[in-house]
Tab-separated table of C-alpha atoms and ligand atoms in Angstrom:
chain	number	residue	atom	x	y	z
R	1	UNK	CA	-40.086	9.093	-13.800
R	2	UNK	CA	-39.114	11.529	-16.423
R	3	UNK	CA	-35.863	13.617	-16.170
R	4	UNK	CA	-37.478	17.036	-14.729
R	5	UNK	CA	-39.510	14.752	-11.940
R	6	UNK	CA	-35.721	13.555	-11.070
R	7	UNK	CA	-34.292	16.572	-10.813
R	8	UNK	CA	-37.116	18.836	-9.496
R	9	UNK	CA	-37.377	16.537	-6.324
R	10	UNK	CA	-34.960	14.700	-3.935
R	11	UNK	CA	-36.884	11.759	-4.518
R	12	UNK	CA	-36.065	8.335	-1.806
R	13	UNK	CA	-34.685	6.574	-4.960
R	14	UNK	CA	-32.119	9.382	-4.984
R	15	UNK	CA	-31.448	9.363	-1.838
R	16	UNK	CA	-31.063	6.229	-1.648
R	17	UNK	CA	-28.260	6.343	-4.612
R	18	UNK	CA	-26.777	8.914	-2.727
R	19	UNK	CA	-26.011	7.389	0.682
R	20	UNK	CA	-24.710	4.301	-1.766
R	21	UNK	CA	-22.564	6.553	-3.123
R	22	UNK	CA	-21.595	7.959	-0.066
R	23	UNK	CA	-20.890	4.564	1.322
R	24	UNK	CA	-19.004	3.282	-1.363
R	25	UNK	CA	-16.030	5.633	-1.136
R	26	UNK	CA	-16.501	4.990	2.607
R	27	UNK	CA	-15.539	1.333	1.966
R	28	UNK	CA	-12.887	1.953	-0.849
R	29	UNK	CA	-11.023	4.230	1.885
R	30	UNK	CA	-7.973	2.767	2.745
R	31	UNK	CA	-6.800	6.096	5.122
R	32	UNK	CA	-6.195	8.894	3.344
R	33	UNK	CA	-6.474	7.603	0.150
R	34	UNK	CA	-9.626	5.537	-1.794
R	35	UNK	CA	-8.856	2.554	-3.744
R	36	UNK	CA	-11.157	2.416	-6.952
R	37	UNK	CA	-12.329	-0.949	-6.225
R	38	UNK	CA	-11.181	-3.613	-3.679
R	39	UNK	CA	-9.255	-6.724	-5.488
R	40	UNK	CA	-8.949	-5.596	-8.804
R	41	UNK	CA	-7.417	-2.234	-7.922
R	42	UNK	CA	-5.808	-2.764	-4.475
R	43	UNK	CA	-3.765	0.696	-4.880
R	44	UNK	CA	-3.862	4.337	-5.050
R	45	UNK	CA	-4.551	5.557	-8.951
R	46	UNK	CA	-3.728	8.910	-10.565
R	47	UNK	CA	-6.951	10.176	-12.040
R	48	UNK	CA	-9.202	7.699	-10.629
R	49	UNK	CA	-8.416	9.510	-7.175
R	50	UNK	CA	-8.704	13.327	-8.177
R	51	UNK	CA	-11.977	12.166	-9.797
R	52	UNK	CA	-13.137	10.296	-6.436
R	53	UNK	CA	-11.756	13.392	-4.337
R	54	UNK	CA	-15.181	15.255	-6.579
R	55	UNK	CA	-17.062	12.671	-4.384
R	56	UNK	CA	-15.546	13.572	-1.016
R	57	UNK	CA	-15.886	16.952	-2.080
R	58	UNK	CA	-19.938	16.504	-1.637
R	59	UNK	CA	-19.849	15.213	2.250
R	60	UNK	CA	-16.172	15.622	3.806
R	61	UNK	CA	-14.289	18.400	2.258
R	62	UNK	CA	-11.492	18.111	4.431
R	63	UNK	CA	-11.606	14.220	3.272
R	64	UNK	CA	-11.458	15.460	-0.658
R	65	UNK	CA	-8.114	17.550	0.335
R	66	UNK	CA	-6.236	14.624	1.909
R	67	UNK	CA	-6.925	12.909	-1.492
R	68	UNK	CA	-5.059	14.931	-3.359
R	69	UNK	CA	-2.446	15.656	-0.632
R	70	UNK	CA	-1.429	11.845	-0.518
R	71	UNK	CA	-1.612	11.460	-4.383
R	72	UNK	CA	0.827	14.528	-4.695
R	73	UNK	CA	2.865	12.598	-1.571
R	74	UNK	CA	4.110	10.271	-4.662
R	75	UNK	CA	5.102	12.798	-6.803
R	76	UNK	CA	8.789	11.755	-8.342
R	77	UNK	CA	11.216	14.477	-7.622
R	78	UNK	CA	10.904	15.496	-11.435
R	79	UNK	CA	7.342	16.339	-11.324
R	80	UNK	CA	6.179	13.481	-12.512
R	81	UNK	CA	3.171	12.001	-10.682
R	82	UNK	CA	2.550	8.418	-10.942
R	83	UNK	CA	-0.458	6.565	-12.339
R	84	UNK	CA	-0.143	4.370	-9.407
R	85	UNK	CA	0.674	4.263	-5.689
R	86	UNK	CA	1.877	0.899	-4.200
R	87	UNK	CA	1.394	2.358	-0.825
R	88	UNK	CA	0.884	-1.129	0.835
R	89	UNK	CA	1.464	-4.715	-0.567
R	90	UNK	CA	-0.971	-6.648	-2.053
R	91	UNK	CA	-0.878	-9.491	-3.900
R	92	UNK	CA	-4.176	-9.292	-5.683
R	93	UNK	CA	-2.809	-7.148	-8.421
R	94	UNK	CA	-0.281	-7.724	-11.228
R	95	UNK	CA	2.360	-6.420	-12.063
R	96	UNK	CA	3.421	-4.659	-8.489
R	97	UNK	CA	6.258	-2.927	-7.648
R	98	UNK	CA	9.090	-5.324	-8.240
R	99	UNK	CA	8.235	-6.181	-11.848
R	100	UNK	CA	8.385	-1.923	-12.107
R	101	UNK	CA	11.550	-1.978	-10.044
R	102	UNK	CA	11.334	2.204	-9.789
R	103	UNK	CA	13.391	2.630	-6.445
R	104	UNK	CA	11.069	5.249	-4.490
R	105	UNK	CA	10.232	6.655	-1.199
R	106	UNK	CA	6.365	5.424	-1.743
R	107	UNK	CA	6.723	2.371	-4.686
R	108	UNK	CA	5.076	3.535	-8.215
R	109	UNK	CA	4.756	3.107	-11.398
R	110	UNK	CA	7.012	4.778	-13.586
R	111	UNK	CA	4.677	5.996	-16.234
R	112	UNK	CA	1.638	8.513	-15.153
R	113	UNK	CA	-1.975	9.071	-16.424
R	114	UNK	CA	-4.417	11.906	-17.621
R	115	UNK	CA	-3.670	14.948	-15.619
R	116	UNK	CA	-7.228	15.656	-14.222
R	117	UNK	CA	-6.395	16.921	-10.636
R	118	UNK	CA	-5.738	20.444	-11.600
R	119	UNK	CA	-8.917	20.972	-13.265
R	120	UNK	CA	-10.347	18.960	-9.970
R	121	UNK	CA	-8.616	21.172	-7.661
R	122	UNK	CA	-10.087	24.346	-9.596
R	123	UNK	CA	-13.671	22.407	-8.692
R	124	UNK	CA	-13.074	22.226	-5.355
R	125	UNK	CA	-11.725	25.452	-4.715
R	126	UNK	CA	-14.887	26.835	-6.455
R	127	UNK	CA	-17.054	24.766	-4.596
R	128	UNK	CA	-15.950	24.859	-1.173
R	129	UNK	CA	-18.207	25.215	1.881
R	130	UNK	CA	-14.843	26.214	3.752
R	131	UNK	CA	-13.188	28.702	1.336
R	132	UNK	CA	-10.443	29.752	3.918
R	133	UNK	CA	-9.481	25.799	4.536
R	134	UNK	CA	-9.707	25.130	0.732
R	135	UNK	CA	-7.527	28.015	-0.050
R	136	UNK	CA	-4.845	26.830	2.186
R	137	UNK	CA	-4.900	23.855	1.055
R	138	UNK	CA	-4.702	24.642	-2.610
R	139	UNK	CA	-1.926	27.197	-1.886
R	140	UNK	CA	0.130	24.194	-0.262
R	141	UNK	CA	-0.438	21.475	-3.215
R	142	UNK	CA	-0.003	24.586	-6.394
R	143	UNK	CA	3.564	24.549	-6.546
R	144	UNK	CA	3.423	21.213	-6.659
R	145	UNK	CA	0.954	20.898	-9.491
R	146	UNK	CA	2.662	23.450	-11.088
R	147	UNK	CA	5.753	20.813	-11.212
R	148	UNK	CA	3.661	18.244	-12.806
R	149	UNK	CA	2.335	20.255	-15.715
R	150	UNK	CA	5.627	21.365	-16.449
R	151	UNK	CA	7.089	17.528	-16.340
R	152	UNK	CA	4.351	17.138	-18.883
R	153	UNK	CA	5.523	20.278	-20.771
R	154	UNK	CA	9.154	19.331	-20.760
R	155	UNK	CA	10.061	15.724	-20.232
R	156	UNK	CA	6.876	14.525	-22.715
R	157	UNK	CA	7.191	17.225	-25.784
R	158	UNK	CA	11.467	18.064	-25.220
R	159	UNK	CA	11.417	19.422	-28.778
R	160	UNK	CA	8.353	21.922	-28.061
R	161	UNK	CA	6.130	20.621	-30.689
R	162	UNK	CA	2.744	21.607	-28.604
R	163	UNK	CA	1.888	18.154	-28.467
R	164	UNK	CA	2.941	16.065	-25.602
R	165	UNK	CA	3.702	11.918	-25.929
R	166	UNK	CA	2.392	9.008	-24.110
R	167	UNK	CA	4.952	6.062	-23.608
R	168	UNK	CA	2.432	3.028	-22.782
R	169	UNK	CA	-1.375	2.556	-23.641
R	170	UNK	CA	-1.819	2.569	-19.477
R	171	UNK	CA	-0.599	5.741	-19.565
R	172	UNK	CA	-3.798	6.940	-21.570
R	173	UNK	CA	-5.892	5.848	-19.008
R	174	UNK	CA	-8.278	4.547	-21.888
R	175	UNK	CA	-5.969	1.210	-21.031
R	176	UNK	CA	-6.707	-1.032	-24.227
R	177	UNK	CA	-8.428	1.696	-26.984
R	178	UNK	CA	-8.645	0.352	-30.419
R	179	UNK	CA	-6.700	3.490	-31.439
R	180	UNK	CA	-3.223	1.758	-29.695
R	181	UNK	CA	-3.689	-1.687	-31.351
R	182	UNK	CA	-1.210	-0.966	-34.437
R	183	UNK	CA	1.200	1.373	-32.516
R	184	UNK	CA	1.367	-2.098	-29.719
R	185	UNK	CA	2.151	-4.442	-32.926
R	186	UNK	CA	5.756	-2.473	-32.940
R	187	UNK	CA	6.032	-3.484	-29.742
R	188	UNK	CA	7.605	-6.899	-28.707
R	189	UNK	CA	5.867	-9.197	-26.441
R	190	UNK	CA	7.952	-9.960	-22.949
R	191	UNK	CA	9.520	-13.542	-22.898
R	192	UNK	CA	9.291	-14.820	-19.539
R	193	UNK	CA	6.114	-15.772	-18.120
R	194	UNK	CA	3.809	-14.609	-15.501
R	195	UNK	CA	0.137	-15.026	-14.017
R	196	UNK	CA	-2.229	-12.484	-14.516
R	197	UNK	CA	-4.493	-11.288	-11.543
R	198	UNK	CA	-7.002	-8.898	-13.045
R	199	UNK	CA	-8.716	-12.394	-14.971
R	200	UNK	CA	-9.240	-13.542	-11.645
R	201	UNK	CA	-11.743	-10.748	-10.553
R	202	UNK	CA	-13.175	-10.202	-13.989
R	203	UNK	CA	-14.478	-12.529	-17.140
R	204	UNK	CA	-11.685	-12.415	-19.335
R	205	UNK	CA	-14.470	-11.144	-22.182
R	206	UNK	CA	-14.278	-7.664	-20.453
R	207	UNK	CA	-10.337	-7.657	-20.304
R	208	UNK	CA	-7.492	-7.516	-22.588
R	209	UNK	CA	-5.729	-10.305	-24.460
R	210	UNK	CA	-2.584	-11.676	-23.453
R	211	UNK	CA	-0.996	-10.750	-26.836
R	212	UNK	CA	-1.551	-7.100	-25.914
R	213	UNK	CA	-0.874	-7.970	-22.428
R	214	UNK	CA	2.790	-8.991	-23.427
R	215	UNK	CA	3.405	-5.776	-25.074
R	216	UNK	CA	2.306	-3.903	-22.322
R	217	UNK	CA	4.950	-5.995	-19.989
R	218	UNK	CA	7.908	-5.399	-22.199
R	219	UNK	CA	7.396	-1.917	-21.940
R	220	UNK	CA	7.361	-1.484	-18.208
R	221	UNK	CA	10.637	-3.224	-17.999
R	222	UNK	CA	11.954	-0.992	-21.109
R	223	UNK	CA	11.439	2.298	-18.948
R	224	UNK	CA	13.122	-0.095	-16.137
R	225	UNK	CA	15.950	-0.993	-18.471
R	226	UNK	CA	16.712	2.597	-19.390
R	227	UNK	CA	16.533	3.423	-16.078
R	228	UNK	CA	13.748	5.893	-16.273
R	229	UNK	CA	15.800	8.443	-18.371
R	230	UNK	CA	13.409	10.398	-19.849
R	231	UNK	CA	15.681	11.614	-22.189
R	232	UNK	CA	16.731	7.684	-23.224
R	233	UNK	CA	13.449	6.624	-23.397
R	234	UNK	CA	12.357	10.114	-25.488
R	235	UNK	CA	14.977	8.655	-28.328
R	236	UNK	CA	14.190	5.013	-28.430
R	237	UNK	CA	10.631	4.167	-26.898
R	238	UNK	CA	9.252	1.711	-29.215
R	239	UNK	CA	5.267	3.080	-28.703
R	240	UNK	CA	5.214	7.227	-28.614
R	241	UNK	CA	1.670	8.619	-29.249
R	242	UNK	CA	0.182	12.148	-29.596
R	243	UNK	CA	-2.778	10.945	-27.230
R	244	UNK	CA	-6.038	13.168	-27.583
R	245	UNK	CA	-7.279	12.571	-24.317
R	246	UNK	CA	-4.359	13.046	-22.758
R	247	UNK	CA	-3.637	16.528	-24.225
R	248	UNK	CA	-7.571	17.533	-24.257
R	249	UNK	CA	-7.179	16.869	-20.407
R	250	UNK	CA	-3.485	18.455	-19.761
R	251	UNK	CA	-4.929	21.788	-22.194
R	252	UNK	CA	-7.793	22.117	-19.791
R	253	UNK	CA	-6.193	21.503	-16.955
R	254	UNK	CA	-3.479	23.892	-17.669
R	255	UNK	CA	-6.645	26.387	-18.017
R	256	UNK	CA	-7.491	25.499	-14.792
R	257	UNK	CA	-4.308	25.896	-13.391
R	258	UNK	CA	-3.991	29.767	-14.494
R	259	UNK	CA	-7.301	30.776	-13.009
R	260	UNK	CA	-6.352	29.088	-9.676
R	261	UNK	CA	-2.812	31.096	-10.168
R	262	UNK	CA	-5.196	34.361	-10.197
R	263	UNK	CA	-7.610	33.269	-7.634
R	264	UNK	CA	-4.799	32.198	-5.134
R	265	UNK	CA	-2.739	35.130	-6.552
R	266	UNK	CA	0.506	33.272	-7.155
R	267	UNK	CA	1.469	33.570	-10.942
R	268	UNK	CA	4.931	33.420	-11.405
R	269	UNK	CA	7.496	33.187	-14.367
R	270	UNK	CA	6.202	29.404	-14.287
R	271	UNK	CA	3.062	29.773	-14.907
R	272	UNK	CA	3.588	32.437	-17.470
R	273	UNK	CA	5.713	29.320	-19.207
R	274	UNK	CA	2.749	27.645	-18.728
R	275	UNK	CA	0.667	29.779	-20.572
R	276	UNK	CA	3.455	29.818	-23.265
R	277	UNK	CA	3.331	26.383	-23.585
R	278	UNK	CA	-0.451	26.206	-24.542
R	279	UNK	CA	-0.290	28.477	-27.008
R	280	UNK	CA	2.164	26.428	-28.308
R	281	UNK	CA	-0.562	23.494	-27.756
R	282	UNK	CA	-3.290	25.094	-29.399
R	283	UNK	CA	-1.741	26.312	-32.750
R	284	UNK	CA	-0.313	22.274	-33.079
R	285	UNK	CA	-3.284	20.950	-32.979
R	286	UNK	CA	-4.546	21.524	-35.892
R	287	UNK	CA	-2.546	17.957	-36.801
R	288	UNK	CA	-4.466	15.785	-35.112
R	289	UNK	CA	-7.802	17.024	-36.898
R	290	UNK	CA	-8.709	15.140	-40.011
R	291	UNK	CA	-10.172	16.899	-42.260
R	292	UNK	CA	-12.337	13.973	-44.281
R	293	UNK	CA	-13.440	12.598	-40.829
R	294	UNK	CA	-14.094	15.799	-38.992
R	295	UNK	CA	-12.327	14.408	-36.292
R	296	UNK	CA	-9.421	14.955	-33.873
R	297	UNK	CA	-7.713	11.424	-33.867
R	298	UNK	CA	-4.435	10.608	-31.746
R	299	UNK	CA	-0.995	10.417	-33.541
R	300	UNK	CA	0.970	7.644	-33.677
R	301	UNK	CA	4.863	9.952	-33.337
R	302	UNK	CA	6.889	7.146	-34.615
R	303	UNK	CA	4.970	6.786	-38.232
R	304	UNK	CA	3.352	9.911	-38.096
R	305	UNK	CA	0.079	8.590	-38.837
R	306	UNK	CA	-3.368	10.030	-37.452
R	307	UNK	CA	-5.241	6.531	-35.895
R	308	UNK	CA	-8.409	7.099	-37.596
R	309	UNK	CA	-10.568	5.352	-35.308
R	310	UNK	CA	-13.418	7.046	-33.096
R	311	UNK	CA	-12.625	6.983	-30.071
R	312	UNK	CA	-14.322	9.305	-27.620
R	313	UNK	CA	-10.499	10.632	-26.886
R	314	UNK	CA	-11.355	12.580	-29.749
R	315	UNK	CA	-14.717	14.318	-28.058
R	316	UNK	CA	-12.591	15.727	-25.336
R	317	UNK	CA	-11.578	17.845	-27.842
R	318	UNK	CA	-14.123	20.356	-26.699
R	319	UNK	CA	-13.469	19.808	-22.880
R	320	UNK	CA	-10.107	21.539	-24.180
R	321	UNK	CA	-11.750	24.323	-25.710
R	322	UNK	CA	-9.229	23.073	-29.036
R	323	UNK	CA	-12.192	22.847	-31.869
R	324	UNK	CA	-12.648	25.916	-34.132
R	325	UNK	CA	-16.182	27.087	-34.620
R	326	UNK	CA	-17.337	24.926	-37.602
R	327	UNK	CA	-15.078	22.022	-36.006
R	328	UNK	CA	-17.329	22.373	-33.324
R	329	UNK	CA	-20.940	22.356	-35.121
R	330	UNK	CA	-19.205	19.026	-36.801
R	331	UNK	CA	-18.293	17.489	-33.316
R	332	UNK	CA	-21.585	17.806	-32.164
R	333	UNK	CA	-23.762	16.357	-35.141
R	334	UNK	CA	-20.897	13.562	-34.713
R	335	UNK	CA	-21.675	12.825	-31.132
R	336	UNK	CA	-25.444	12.857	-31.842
R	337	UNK	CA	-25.129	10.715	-34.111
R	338	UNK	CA	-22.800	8.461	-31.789
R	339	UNK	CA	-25.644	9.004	-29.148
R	340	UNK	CA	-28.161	7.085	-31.285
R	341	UNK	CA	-25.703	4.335	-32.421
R	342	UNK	CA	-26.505	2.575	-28.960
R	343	UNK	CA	-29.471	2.176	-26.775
R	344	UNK	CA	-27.150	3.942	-23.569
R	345	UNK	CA	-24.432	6.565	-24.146
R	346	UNK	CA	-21.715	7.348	-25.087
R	347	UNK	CA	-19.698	4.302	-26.049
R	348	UNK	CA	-15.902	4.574	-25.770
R	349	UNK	CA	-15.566	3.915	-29.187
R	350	UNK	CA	-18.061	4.124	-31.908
R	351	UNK	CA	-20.333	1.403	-32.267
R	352	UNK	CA	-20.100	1.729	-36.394
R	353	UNK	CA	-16.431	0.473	-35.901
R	354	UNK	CA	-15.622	-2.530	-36.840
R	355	UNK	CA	-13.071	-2.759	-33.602
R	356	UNK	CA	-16.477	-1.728	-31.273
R	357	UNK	CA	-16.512	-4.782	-28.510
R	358	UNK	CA	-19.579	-3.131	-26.191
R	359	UNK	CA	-18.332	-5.453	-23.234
R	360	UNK	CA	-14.437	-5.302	-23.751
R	361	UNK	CA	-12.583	-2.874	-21.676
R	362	UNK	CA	-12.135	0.954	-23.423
R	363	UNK	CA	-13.279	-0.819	-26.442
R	364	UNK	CA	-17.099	0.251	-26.453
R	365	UNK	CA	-17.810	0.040	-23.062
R	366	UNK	CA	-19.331	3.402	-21.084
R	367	UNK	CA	-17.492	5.305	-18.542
R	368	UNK	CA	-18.773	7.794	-16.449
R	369	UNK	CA	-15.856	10.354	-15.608
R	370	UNK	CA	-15.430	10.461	-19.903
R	371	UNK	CA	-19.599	11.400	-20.150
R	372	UNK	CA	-18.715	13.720	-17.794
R	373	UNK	CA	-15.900	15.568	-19.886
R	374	UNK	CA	-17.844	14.932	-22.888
R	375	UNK	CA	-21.051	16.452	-21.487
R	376	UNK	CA	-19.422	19.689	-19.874
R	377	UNK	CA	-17.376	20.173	-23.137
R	378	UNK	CA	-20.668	20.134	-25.188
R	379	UNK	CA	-22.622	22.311	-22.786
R	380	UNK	CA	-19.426	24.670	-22.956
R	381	UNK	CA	-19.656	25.155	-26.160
R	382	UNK	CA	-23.488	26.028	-26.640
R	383	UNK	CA	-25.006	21.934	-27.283
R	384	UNK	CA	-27.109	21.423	-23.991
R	385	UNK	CA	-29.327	19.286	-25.380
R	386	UNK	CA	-26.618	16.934	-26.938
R	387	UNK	CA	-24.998	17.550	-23.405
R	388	UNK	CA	-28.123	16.502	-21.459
R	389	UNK	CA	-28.858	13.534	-23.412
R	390	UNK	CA	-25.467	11.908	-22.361
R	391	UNK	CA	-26.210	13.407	-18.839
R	392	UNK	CA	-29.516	11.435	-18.468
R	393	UNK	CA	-27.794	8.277	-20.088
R	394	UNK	CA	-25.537	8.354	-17.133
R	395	UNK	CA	-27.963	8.320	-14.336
R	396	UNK	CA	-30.219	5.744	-16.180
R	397	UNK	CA	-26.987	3.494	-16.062
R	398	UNK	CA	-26.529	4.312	-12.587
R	399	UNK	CA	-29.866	3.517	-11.889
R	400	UNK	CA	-30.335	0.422	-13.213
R	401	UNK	CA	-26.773	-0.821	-12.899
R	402	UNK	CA	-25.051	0.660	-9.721
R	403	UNK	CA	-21.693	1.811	-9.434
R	404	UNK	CA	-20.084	-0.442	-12.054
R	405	UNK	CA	-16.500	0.378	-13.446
R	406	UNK	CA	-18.088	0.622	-16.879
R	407	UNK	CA	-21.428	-0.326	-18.905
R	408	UNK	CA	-22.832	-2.157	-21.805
R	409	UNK	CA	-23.914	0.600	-24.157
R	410	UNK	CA	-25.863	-2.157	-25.578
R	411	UNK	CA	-28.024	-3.233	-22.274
R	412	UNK	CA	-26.659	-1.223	-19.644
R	413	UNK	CA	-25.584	-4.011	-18.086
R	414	UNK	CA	-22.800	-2.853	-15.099
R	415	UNK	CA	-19.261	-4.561	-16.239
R	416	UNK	CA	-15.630	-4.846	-14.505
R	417	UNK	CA	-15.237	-4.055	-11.067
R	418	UNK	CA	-18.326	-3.528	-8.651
R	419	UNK	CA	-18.520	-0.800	-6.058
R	420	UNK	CA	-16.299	1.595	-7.823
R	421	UNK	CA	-14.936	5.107	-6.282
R	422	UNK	CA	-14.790	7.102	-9.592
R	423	UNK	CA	-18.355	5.937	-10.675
R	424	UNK	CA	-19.725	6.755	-7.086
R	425	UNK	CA	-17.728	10.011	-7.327
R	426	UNK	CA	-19.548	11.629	-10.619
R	427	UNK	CA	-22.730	10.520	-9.603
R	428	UNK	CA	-22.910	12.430	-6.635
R	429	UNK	CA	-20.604	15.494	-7.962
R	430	UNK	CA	-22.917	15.554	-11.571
R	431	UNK	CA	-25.744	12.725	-11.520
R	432	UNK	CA	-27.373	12.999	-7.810
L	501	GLC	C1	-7.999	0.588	-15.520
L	501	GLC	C2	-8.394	1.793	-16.361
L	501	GLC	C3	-7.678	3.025	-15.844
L	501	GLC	C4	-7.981	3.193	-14.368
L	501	GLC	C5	-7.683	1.931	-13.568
L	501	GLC	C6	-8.204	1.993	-12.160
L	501	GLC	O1	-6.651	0.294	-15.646
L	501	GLC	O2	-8.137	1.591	-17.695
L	501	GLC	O3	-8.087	4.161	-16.536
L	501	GLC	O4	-7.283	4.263	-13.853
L	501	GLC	O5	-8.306	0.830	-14.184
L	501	GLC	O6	-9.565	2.261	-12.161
């Protein structure tokens, strides 16, 4: 079937993908909220669940809303939002609550995760079959998003520099990127010993190594040994990085966030701040471009060094709207380039890298919320073709595959966790 037959037609094949998808958040609901997969992920994540609530979006709107409404249920009372919910015990997931120790109403995490769920909220307010219920909805949650950007804004970059940090690789959401490996080596490894769960749902060939996983211990109980002082762990975090992705996402979701200020009609001093704060954003980062790679790279804050390795981090670049106009023609030849490198697209980090594992976890390995970004980014900024290519790479994988966590750019082969909410989610918000 060739792309145009696919979309021209709802053909049974597509159908049939959709009621999957459909069915697959169905199962990952746990009331209220959607787990991304059951085992590995027994909780309630950050971005994965304002990317699932796009799903919900397409067949219970009211559904989509309750998403976001519990997420925002375990915001701290600084703003931040945590990257995850321990809502109810499980034991199929390590480390839980106790080995984070944060002392909250709902148990969390004490780090948080790419800030998606304001540029998901502008989606769904756009989209809406029931404009009246999605505007009173939105209006309830806004203030509250509002909070969150501004813990990004103030807690992350005290000192105003336009460029917000990241304390802990799961923080970046891209949970074990080549571009963290040398800023994790400052890092010691925890002493005392523990059993790792996600190994038990997953070949360990797909997951990290314990050496990393050590590092990524010690700082949990770091935040829980400064007892989650922001300003404490600001002055003496051991890992600080100018993440990409993270500030691509926050930049456009702060964009978001002031056209839903208009649209709902409630801009304020804060939002104005807002606004402040990403012009601040967008005149810094011209630091994180290098200029012999024609690349954005992230910034390691406590050597000051750009981590020149290609990650797609760096592609969300145009999802911001950061890249100047020749910065832009060179992102493009870059990613069609990258498109070719692999027989699917687009690999999480280049496959011309000597780091490029095409099965290991964020190190090569597709993911379909990240095409997604990518794709709209490109098609943003005038490369539909580019942006189509990665488009039709996505439902091929979905296709032949399923809902997989993430794919083999190399056979297409489904990897991680089966069943998954986020990869159900953009298929039927952008694939179906
Ligand atoms: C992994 C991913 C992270 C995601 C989580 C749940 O930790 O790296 O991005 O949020 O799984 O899907």
């Amino acid at each position: 079937m060739t792309n145009s037959d696919w979309t021209a037609s709802t053909s049974p094949q597509q159908q049939n993908l959709r009621a999957l998808a459909e069915k697959t958040l169905i199962n990952n609901d746990l009331g209220g909220y959607t787990v991304p997969t059951h085992g590995l992920y027994p909780f309630q994540w950050n971005w994965d669940s304002a990317i699932t609530a796009l799903g919900w979006m397409q067949f219970d709107e009211q559904r989509a809303w309750q998403e976001l409404e519990i997420l925002f249920s375990g915001q701290w009372p600084d703003g931040m939002v945590p990257h995850i919910l321990f809502h109810k015990d499980s034991d199929s997931y390590f480390p839980g609550p106790v080995v984070w120790g944060a002392d909250k109403p709902i148990k969390s995490t004490s780090i948080s995760q790419p800030p998606v769920v304001g540029s998901v909220m502008k989606i769904m307010l756009e989209q809406a079959k029931d404009p009246h219920f999605a505007r009173e909805k939105a209006t309830t949650l806004f203030n509250k998003l509002v909070d969150y950007h501004l813990w990004w804004y103030q807690q992350r970059d005290p000192e105003e520099t336009g460029l917000v940090v990241t304390y802990h690789p799961w923080e970046s959401g891209m949970d074990n990127s080549p571009a963290w490996d040398d800023a994790l080596q400052a890092v010691p490894c925890v002493t005392w010993s523990y059993e790792r769960r996600d190994t038990k749902h997953v070949d360990s060939a797909q997951r990290p190594h314990k050496s990393e996983y050590d590092r990524f211990l010690y700082l949990v109980d770091f935040f829980k040994q400064h007892q989650f002082d922001s300003k404490r762990i600001f002055a003496q975090c051991p890992y600080k990085m100018n993440d990409i992705g993270i500030i691509a996402i926050l930049h456009r979701a702060s964009k978001d966030l002031l056209i839903m200020s208009e649209m709902l009609q409630m801009q304020d001093e804060r939002t104005e701040y807002i606004a402040k704060r990403m012009e601040v954003t967008q005149q810094a980062i011209s630091a994180l471009w290098c200029e012999k790679d024609h690349y954005f790279y992230s910034r390691n804050v406590l050597t000051n060094q750009l981590v020149a390795v290609k990650t797609s981090a760096g592609l969300l670049s145009l999802y911001a709207g950061f890249a100047s106009a020749t910065q832009k023609t060179s992102l493009n030849k870059t990613s069609i380039e990258w498109l070719q490198a692999s027989q699917f697209s687009l690999a999480s980090t280049h496959p011309s890298a000597s780091c490029y594992e095409p099965q290991r976890y964020w190190r090569g390995p597709i993911w379909l919320h990240i095409n997604w970004m990518i794709a709209l980014g490109l098609e943003e900024s005038g490369y539909q073709d580019t942006a189509k290519s990665i488009q039709n790479d996505s439902r091929e994988l979905i296709k032949l595959a399923g809902f997989y966590e993430y794919f083999n750019p190399e056979t297409g082969a489904g990897c991680g966790g089966k069943d998954f909410s986020w990869t159900a989610a953009i298929a039927m918000h952008w694939l179906l």
